[in-house]
Coordinates of C-alpha atoms in Angstrom, one line a residue:
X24 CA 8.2 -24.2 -15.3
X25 CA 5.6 -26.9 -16.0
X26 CA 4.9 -27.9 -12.3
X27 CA 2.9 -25.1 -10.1
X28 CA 4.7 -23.5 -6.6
X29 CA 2.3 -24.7 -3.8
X30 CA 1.4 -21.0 -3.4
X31 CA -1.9 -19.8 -2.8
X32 CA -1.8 -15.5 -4.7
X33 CA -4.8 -13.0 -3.2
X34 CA -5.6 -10.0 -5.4
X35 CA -7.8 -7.2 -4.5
X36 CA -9.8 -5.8 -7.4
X37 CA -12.1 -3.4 -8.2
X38 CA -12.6 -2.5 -11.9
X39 CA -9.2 -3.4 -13.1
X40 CA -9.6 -4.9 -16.4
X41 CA -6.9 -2.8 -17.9
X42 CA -4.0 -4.0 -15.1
X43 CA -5.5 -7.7 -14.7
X44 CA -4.1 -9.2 -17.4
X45 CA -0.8 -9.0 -17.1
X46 CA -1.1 -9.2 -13.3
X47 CA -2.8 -12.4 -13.7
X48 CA -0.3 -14.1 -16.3
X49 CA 2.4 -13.1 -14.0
X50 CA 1.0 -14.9 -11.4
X51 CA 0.3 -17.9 -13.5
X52 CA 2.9 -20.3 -11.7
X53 CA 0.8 -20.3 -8.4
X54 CA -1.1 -23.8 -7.3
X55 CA -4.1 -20.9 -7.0
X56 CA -5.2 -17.8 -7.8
X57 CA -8.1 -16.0 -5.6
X58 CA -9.3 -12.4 -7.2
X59 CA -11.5 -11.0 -4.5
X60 CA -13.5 -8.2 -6.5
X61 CA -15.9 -5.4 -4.7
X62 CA -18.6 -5.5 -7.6
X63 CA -16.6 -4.4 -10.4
X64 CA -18.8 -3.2 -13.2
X65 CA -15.8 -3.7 -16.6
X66 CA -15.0 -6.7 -17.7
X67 CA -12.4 -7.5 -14.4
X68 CA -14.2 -10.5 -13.1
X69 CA -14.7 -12.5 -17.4
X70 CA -10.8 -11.6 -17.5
X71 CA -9.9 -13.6 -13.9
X72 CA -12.0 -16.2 -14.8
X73 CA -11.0 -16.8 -18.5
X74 CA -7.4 -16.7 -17.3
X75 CA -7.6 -19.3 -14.3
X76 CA -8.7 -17.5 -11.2
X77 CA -11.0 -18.0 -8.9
X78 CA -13.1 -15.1 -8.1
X79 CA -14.7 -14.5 -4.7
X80 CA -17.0 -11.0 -3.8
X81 CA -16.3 -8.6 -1.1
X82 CA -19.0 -6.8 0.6
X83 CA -18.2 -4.4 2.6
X84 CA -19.7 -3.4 5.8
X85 CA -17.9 -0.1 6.1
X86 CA -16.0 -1.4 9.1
X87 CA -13.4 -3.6 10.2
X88 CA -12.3 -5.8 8.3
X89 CA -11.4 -4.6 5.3
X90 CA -10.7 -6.9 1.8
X91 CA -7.0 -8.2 2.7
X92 CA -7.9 -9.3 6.3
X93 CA -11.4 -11.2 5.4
X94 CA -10.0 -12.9 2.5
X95 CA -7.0 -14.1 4.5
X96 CA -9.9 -14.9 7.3
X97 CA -12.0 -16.7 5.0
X98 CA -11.0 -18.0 1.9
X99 CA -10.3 -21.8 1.4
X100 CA -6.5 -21.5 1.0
X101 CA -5.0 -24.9 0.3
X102 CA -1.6 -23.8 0.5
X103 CA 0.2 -22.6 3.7
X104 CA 1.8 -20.2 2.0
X105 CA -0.1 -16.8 1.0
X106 CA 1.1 -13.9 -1.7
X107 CA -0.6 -10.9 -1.6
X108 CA 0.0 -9.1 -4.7
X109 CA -2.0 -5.8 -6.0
X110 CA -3.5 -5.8 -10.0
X111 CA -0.9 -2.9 -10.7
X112 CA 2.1 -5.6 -9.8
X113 CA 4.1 -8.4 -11.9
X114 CA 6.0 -11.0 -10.1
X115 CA 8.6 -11.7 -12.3
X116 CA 9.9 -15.4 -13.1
X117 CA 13.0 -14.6 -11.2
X118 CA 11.3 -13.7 -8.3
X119 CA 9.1 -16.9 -8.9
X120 CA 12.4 -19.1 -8.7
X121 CA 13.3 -17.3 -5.4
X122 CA 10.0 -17.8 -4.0
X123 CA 9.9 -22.0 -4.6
X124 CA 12.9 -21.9 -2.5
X125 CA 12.5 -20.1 -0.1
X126 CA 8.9 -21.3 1.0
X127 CA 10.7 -24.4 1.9
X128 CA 12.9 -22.5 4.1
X129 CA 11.4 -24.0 7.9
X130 CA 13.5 -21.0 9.7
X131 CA 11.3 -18.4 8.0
X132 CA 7.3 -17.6 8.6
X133 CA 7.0 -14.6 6.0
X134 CA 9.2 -12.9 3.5
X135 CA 9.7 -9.1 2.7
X136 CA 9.6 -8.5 -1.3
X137 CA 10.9 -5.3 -3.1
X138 CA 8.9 -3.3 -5.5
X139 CA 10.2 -1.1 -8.6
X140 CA 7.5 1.4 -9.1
X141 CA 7.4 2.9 -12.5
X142 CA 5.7 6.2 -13.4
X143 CA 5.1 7.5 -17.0
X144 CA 6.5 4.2 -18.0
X145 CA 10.2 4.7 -16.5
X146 CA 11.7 3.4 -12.9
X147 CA 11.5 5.5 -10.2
X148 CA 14.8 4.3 -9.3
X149 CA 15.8 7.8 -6.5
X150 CA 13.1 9.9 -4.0
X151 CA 13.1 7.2 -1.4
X152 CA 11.3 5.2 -4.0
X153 CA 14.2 2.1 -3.9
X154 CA 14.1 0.1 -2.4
X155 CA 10.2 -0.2 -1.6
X156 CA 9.8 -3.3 1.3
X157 CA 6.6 -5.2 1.8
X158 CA 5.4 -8.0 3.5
X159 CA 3.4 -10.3 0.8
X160 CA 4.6 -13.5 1.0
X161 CA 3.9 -15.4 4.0
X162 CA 2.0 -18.4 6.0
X163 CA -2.0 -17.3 5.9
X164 CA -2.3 -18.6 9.0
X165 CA 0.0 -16.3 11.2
X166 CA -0.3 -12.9 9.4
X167 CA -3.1 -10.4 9.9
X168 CA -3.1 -6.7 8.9
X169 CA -2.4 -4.4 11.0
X170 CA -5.5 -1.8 12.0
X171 CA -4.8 1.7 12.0
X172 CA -8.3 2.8 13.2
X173 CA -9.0 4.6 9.5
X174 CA -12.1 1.9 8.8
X175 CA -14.4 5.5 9.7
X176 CA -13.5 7.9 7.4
X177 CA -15.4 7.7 4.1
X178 CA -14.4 7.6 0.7
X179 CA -11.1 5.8 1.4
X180 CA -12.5 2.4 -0.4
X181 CA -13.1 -1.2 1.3
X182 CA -9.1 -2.5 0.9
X183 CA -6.2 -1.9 3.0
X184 CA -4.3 1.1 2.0
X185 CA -0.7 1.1 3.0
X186 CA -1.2 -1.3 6.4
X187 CA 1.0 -4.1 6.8
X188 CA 1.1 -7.2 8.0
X189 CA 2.1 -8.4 11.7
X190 CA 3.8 -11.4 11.6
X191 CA 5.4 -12.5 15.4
X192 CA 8.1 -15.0 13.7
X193 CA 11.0 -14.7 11.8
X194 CA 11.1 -13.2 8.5
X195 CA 13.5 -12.6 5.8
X196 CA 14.0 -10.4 3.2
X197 CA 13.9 -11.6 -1.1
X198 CA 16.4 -10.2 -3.7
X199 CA 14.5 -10.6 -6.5
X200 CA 12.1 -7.4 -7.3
X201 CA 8.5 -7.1 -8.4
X202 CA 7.0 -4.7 -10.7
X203 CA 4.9 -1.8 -9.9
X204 CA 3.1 -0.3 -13.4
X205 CA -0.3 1.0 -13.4
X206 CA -1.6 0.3 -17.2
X207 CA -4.5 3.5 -16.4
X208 CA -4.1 7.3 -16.8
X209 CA -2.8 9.8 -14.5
X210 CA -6.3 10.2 -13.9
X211 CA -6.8 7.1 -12.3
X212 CA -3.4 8.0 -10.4
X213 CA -4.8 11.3 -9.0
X214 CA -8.3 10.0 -7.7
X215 CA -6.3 7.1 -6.1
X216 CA -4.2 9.4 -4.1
X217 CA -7.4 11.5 -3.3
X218 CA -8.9 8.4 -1.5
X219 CA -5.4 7.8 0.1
X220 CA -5.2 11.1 1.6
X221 CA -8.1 10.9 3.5
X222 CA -6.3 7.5 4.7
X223 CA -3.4 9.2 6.0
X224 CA -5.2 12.5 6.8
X225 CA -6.8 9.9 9.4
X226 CA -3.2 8.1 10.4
X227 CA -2.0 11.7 10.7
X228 CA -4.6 12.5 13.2
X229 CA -4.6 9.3 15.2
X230 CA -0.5 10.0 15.8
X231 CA -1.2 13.8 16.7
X232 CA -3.9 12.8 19.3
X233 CA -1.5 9.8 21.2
X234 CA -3.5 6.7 19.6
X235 CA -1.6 3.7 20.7
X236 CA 0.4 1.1 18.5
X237 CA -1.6 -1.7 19.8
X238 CA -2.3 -4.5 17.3
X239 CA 0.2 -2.7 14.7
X240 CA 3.3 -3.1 13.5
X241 CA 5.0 -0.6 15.8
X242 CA 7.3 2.6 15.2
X243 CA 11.3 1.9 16.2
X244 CA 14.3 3.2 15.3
X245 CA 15.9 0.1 16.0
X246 CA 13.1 -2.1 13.8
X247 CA 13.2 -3.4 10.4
X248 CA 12.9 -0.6 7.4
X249 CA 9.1 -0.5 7.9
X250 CA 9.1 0.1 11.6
X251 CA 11.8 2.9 11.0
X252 CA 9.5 4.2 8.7
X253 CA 6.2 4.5 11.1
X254 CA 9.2 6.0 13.6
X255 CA 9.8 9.1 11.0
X256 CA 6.5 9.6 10.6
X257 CA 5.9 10.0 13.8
X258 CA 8.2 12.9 13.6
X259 CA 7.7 14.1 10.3
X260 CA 3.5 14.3 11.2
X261 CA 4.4 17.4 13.3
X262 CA 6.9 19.1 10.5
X263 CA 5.8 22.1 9.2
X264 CA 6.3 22.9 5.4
X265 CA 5.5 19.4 4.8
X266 CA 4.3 20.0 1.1
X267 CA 7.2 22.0 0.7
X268 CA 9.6 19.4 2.6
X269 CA 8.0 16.7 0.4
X270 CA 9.4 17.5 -2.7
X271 CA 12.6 18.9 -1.4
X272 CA 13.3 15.4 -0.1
X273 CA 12.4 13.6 -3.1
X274 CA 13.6 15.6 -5.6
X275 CA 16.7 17.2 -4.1
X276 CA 17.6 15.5 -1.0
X277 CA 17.2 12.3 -2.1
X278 CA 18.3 12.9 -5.9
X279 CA 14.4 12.5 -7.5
X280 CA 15.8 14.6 -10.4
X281 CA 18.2 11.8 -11.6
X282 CA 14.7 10.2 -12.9
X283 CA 14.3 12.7 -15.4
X284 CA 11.3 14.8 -16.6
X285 CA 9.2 11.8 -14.6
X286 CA 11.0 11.8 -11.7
X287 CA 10.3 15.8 -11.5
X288 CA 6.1 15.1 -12.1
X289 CA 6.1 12.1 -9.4
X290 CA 7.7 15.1 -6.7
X291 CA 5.1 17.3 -8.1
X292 CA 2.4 15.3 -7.2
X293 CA 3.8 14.1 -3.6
X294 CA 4.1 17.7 -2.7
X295 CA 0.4 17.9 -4.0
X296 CA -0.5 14.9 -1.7
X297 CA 1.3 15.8 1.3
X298 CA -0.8 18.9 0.4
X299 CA -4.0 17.6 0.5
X300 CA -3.1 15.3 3.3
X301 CA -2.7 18.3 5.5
X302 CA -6.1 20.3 4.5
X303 CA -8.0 17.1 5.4
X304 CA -6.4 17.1 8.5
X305 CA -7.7 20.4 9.4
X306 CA -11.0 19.5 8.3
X307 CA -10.7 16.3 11.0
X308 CA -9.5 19.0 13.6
X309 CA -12.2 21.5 13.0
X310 CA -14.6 19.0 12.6
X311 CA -14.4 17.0 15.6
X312 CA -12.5 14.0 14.2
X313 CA -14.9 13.9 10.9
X314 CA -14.1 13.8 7.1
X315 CA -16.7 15.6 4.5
X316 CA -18.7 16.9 7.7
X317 CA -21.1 20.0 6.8
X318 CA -21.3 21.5 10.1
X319 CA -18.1 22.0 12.2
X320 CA -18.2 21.4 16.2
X321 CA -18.9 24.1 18.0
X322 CA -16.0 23.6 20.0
X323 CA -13.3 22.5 17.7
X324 CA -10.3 21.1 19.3
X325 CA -7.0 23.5 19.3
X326 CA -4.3 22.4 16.6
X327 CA -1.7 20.5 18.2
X328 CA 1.7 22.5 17.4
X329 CA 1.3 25.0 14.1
X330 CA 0.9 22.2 11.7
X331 CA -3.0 23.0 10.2
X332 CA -1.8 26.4 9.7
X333 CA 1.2 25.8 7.9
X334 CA 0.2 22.8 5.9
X335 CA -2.3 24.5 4.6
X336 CA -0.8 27.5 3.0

C-alpha cells in the first residue's frame, strides 16, 4: 500500500465537486492523477488539486476530438499504462491489487473492467445491468476512442458518451469490480440522460441511414460482449415498441424487478429514455439530419421502416 502502481488515471470533469472526492481517494494509489475539467464553475478543480491531482483544461472546439481522445493525445503521461475512470466511479483496493499485476502481464495491451452501477443507493444487480464491460485500463499509446460521427449534434457535451476504445492487440478481461454511484440527485440523473439521448438519437440515425463501422469498434455476433452489443443494436434500432420493449426487457425479461422498488424506477426511466431517444430521432428525420432545428426541410426524408411512428406514441 505505501508504494504507488506505475499507472497514469484520466478523469473527465465538469462540475463534480460532490462525486470528486471520493473518486479521487479511490484513485489515490496511482503514480498520477490527471483531472481534465471543461471550466467547471464549483469547487471541482480546489478539490483535485488539494487532494493530489493534476488538473489540465479542455476547450472544446465543438468537433472532433472530444475530452477522452485529446487528453490521451496530449497529456504528458509518464506511465505506459492509462485508466480512464469517470468522477461517478471508485476503484476499489481489490481491483487495485489486480491491476499491479496484471499491467505486468507482456501478453496483454488493455484490460476490460466490470462496473456495479448503483441507483437510489442499491446495486442494480438484474436488467442487463451485470455485468457492465469497459475498456479503461490500457497502454495510452495504442488506444484511441472510437468516433461515432455524433461530434455535430448539440447539447450532447464535449466528453465521449458511451464510445469505446479500439485497441488492435490482445486484451483480457479483470475480475475485480468497480463502483458506479452518482453522489447528485435524480435531477442530475435525468438532464444527463437528456444530453445522452441526443447522443444515441444521432447513433440511431447513423445505423438507419448505412453509416459504415470504419474507425469503430465494430458490431459481431461472434465479437467480445461489446461488439455483440453494437450487433443487437443494430437490430433492436429498427424494433418497434422500443419504449415499451425497454422496460419489458429490463424489468421482466431480464428479472429488473428482483432489484426492488429501485430496480422498478431505473426501468421507468429507460423506457422514458428509449422514449425520448426515438422523438429526437424523428426530429433528425424531419429535419434533415438536424437536432433543435426551427425550420424542417422542405423535403424531409421518408422514415426508414415504421420506427418514428411507433416510437413516438
Amino acid at each position: 500500500m505505501s508504494s504507488k502502481i506505475p499507472v497514469s488515471v484520466l478523469i473527465p470533469a465538469k462540475n463534480e465537486e460532490a462525486n470528486l472526492p471520493a473518486c479521487l481517494k479511490s484513485v489515490s494509489r496511482a503514480d498520477e492523477v490527471f483531472v481534465v475539467d471543461s471550466q467547471s464553475t464549483d469547487r471541482s478543480i480546489e478539490i483535485s488539486e488539494n487532494l493530489g491531482a493534476t488538473v489540465v483544461q479542455f476547450e472544446f472546439n465543438g468537433g472532433w476530438p472530444k475530452k477522452k481522445n485529446w487528453s490521451l493525445e496530449n497529456l504528458p503521461f509518464r506511465n505506459e499504462w492509462v485508466l480512464i475512470v469517470d468522477c461517478d466511479e471508485r476503484i476499489t483496493p481489490e481491483l487495485w491489487d489486480e491491476i499491479a499485476q496484471a499491467i505486468e502481464n507482456p501478453e496483454y495491451s488493455g484490460y476490460y473492467l466490470n462496473r456495479r452501477v448503483f441507483f437510489l443507493g442499491k446495486w442494480i444487480r438484474h436488467g442487463g445491468k451485470y455485468p457492465d464491460w469497459n475498456l479503461r485500463l490500457f497502454k495510452h499509446k495504442e488506444g484511441r476512442y472510437e468516433n461515432l460521427n455524433t461530434e455535430d449534434i448539440p447539447n450532447t457535451g464535449d466528453n465521449e458518451v458511451h464510445e469505446h476504445v479500439v485497441l488492435s492487440n490482445k486484451v483480457g478481461y479483470l475480475k475485480e469490480d468497480m463502483l458506479h454511484e452518482d453522489f447528485r440527485d435524480l435531477y442530475h440523473w435525468l438532464a444527463r440522460h437528456n444530453r445522452y439521448s441526443n447522443w444515441e438519437a444521432r447513433v440511431y440515425y447513423n445505423l438507419l441511414t448505412g453509416k459504415g463501422d470504419d474507425g469503430t469498434i465494430g458490431a459481431s455476433l461472434f465479437g467480445d460482449a461489446v461488439q455483440r452489443k453494437r450487433f443487437l443494436k443494430k437490430i433492436w434500432v429498427r424494433l418497434p415498441f422500443k419504449p415499451l420493449l425497454r422496460f419489458l426487457l429490463f424489468y421482466i425479461i431480464q428479472r429488473g424487478f428482483l432489484d426492488g422498488r429501485a430496480g422498478y424506477i431505473y426501468g421507468r426511466l429507460l423506457s422514458q429514455y428509449e422514449y425520448q431517444i426515438g422523438v429526437k430521432l424523428y426530429e433528425l428525420r424531419s429535419c434533415g439530419g438536424s437536432l433543435n432545428t426551427v425550420n424542417a426541410s422542405k423535403n424531409p426524408q421518408p422514415a426508414i421502416g415504421a420506427e418514428v411512428s411507433q416510437s413516438a406514441t
